[in-house]
XYZ file of C-alpha atoms in Angstrom:
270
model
C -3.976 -3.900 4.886
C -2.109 -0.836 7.033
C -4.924 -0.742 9.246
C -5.167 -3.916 9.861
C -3.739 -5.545 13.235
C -5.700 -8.792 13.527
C -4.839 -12.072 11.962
C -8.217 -12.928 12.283
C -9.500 -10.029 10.365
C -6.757 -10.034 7.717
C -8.238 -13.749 6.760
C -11.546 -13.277 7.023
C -11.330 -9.859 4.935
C -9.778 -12.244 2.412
C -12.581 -15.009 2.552
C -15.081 -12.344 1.984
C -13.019 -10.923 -1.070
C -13.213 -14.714 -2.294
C -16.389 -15.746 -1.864
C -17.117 -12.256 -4.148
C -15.292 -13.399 -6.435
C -16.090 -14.262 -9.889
C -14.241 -17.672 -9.982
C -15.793 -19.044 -6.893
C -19.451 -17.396 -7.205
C -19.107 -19.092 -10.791
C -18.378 -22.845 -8.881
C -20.876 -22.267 -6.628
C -23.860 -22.046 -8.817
C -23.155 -25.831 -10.236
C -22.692 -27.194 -6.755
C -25.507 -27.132 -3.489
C -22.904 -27.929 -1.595
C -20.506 -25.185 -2.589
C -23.235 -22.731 -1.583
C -23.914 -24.273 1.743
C -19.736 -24.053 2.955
C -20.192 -20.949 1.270
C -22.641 -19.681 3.287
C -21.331 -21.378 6.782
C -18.347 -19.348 6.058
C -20.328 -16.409 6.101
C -21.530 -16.740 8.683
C -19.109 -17.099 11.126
C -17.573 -14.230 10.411
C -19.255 -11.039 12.321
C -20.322 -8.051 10.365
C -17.218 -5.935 8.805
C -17.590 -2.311 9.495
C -15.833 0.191 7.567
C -14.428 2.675 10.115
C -13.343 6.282 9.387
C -9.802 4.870 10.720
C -9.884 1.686 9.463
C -11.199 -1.773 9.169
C -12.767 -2.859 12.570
C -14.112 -6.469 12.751
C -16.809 -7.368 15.337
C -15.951 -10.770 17.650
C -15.572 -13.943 15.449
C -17.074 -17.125 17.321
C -16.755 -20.328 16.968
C -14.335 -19.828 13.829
C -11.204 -20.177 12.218
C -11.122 -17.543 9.390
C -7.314 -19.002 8.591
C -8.798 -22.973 8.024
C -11.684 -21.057 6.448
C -9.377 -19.692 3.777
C -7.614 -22.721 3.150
C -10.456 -24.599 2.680
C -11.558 -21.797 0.209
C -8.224 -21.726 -1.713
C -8.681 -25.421 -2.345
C -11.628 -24.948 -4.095
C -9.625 -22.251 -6.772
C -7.932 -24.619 -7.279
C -10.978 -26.622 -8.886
C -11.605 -24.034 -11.772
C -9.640 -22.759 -14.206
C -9.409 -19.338 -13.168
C -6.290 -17.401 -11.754
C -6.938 -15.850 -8.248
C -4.620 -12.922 -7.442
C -4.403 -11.795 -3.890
C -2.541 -8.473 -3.435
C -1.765 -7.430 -0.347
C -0.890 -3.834 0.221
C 1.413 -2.560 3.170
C 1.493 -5.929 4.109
C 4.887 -5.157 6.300
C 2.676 -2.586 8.188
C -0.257 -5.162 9.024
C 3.135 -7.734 10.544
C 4.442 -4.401 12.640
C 0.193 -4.044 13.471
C -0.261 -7.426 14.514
C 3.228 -7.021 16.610
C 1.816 -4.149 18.512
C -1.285 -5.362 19.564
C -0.946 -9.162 19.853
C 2.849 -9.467 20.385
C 5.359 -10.959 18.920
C 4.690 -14.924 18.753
C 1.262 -13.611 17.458
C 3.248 -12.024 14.623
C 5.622 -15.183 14.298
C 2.768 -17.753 13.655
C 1.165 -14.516 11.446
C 4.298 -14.929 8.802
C 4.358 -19.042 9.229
C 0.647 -19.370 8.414
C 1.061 -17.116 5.370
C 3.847 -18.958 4.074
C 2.169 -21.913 4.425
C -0.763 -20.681 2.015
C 1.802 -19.855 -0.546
C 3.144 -23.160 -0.419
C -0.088 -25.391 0.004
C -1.728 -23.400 -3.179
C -2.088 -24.495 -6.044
C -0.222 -22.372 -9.041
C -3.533 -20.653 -9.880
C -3.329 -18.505 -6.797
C -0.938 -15.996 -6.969
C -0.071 -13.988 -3.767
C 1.611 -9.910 -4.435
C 2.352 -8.161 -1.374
C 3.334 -4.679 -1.577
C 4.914 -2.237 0.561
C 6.409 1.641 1.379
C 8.671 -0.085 4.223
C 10.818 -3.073 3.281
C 9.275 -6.902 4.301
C 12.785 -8.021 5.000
C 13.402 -4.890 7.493
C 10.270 -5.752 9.024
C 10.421 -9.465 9.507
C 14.225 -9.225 10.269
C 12.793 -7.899 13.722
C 10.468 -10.976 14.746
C 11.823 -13.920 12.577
C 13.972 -15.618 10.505
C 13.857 -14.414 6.625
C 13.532 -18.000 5.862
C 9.416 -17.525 6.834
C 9.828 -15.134 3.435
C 12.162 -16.764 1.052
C 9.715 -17.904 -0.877
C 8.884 -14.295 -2.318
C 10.500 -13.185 -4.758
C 11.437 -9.019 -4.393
C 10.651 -6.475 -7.057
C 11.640 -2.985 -6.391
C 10.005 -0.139 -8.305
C 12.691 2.378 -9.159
C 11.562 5.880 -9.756
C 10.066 7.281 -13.327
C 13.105 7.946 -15.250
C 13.200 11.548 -16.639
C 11.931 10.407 -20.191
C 9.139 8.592 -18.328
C 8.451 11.255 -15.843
C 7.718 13.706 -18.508
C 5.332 11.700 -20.682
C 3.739 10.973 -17.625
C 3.501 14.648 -16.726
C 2.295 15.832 -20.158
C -0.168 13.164 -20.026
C -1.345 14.500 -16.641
C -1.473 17.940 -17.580
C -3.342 17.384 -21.560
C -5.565 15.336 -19.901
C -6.854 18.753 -17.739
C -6.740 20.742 -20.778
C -4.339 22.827 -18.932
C -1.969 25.026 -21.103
C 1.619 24.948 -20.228
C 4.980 25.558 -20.985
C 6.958 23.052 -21.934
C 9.904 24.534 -20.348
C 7.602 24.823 -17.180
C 7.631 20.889 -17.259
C 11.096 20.630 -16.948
C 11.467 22.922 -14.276
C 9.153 20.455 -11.951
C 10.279 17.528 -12.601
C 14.105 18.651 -12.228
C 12.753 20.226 -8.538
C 11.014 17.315 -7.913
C 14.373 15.216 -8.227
C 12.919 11.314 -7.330
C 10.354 10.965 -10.364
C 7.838 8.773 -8.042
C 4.611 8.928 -9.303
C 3.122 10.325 -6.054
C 4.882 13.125 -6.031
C 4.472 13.995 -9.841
C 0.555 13.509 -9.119
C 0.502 15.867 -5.968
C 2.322 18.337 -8.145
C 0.543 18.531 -11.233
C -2.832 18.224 -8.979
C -1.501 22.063 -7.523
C -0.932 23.032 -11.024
C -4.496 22.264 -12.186
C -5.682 23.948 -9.260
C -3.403 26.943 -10.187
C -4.180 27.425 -13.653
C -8.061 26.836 -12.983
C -7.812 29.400 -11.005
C -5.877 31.745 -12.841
C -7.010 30.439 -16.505
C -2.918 31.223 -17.395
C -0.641 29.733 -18.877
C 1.599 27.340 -16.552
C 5.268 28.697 -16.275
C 8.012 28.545 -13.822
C 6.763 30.525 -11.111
C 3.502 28.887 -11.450
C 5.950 25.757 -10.559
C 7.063 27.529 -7.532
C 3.290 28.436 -6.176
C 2.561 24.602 -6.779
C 5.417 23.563 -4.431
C 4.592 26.235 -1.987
C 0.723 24.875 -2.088
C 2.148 21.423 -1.962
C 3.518 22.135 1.581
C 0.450 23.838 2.917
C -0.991 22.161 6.272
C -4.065 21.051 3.582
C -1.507 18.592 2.284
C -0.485 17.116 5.933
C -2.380 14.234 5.128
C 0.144 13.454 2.292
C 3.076 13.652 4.262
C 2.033 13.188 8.121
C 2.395 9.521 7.821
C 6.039 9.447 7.147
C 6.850 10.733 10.305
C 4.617 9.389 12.392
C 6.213 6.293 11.283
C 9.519 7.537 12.606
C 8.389 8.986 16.053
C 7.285 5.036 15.755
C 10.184 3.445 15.339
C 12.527 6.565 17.460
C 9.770 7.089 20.511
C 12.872 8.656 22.484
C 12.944 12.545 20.925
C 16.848 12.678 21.193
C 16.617 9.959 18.662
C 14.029 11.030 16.688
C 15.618 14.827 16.156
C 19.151 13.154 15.480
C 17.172 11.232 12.735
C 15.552 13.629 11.595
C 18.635 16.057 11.449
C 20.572 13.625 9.349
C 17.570 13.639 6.654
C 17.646 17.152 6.575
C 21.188 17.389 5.546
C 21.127 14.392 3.046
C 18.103 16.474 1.279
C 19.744 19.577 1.367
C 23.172 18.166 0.013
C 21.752 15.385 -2.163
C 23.285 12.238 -0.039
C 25.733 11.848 2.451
């Protein structure tokens, strides 16, 4: 959903997804008429074209893709099957919308979706996910209210047991040979046990030892971070700042910011 700055597009990506699914494709086989709103549905909304930037979706006419999903969700509610709708980066699709359509558009963006969670039956269940925090986000356009229906579940990093079964895992599953002291070493350097980060590291360490065919030790460690940081990688980390020069356009701003993060990484807080 991070690309995705179009109410209109965000519902009718979902009432695709739906009509896929196995619940309602199973309804619609006992029921002409199921098939028919079905296939209206369909067809009002234009061809989706997978982008190499995104999700782009050609003019909708003539259609509603928001009453078009509430219509659909009423019909879940007919079988006895549990619909899960996850959302992800669903605060970055309200900032989207924001951008491009301003921010009433946004507004009725976060009143319409709380009114699906609320109209639903309990066989729909709705997961949004997020890097940036939904309250930080919505703070800006509306009242948390629109949200307090959503219950928040923060994922804490790996704790050091977990981040070394994890990495073990990672590395026996790439018959790579390591030490075990080796292990240790990264994750300790690594510091916040988030998955990612574990992943990108033990990805360079793969590449490293199938390259080398030796054993992993601490200064293999060292190459990994070193290859971790190469401009291949930019991809990985690019998108944090962009989102600050985002939120700090003014450059005074932004190298103040940027300054302070330095010095909390370096000294481990404030």
């Amino acid at each position: 959903a991070e690309s995705v700055d179009n109410a209109d597009l965000f519902y009718a990506t979902i009432n695709k997804a739906l009509i896929a699914s196995e619940a309602l494709k199973t309804l619609s086989k006992a029921s002409e008429k199921l098939q028919s709103l079905f296939g209206n549905i369909i067809a009002r909304i234009s061809k989706i074209e997978i982008m190499g930037t995104g999700i782009e979706l050609q003019a909708i006419e003539d259609s509603n893709p928001y009453l078009d999903l509430q219509e659909l969700l009423r019909q879940v509610e007919k079988t006895d099957r549990t619909v899960v709708l996850m959302f992800d980066e669903f605060p970055h699709t309200i900032e989207n919308i924001k951008d491009k359509q301003g921010e009433e558009a946004a507004k009725l963006f976060l009143q319409q979706n709380r009114s699906l969670r609320q109209n639903t039956s309990e066989n729909v269940k709705f997961i949004y996910t997020g890097s940036i925090g939904l309250q930080t986000i919505v703070r800006q356009i509306s009242s948390l209210a629109v949200i307090n229906d959503i219950n928040t579940v923060e994922i804490p990093p790996l704790n050091l047991t977990e981040g070394k079964e994890f990495t073990h895992l990672l590395l026996q599953h790439h018959d790579v040979e390591y030490q075990s002291e080796a292990v240790d070493y990264l994750l300790e350097r690594i510091d916040w046990l988030a998955p990612f980060y574990i992943q990108l590291l033990v990805q360079q360490l793969i590449d490293i030892y199938e390259d080398e065919e030796q054993e992993i030790d601490q200064k293999a460690v060292d190459r990994a971070f070193k290859k971790a940081l190469n401009t291949r990688n930019t991809q990985y980390f690019s998108p944090m700042l962009d989102r600050l020069k985002d939120r700090y356009p003014e450059k005074e701003r932004l190298d103040f910011v940027l300054t302070i993060l330095d010095q909390i990484a370096k000294q481990d807080g404030l």
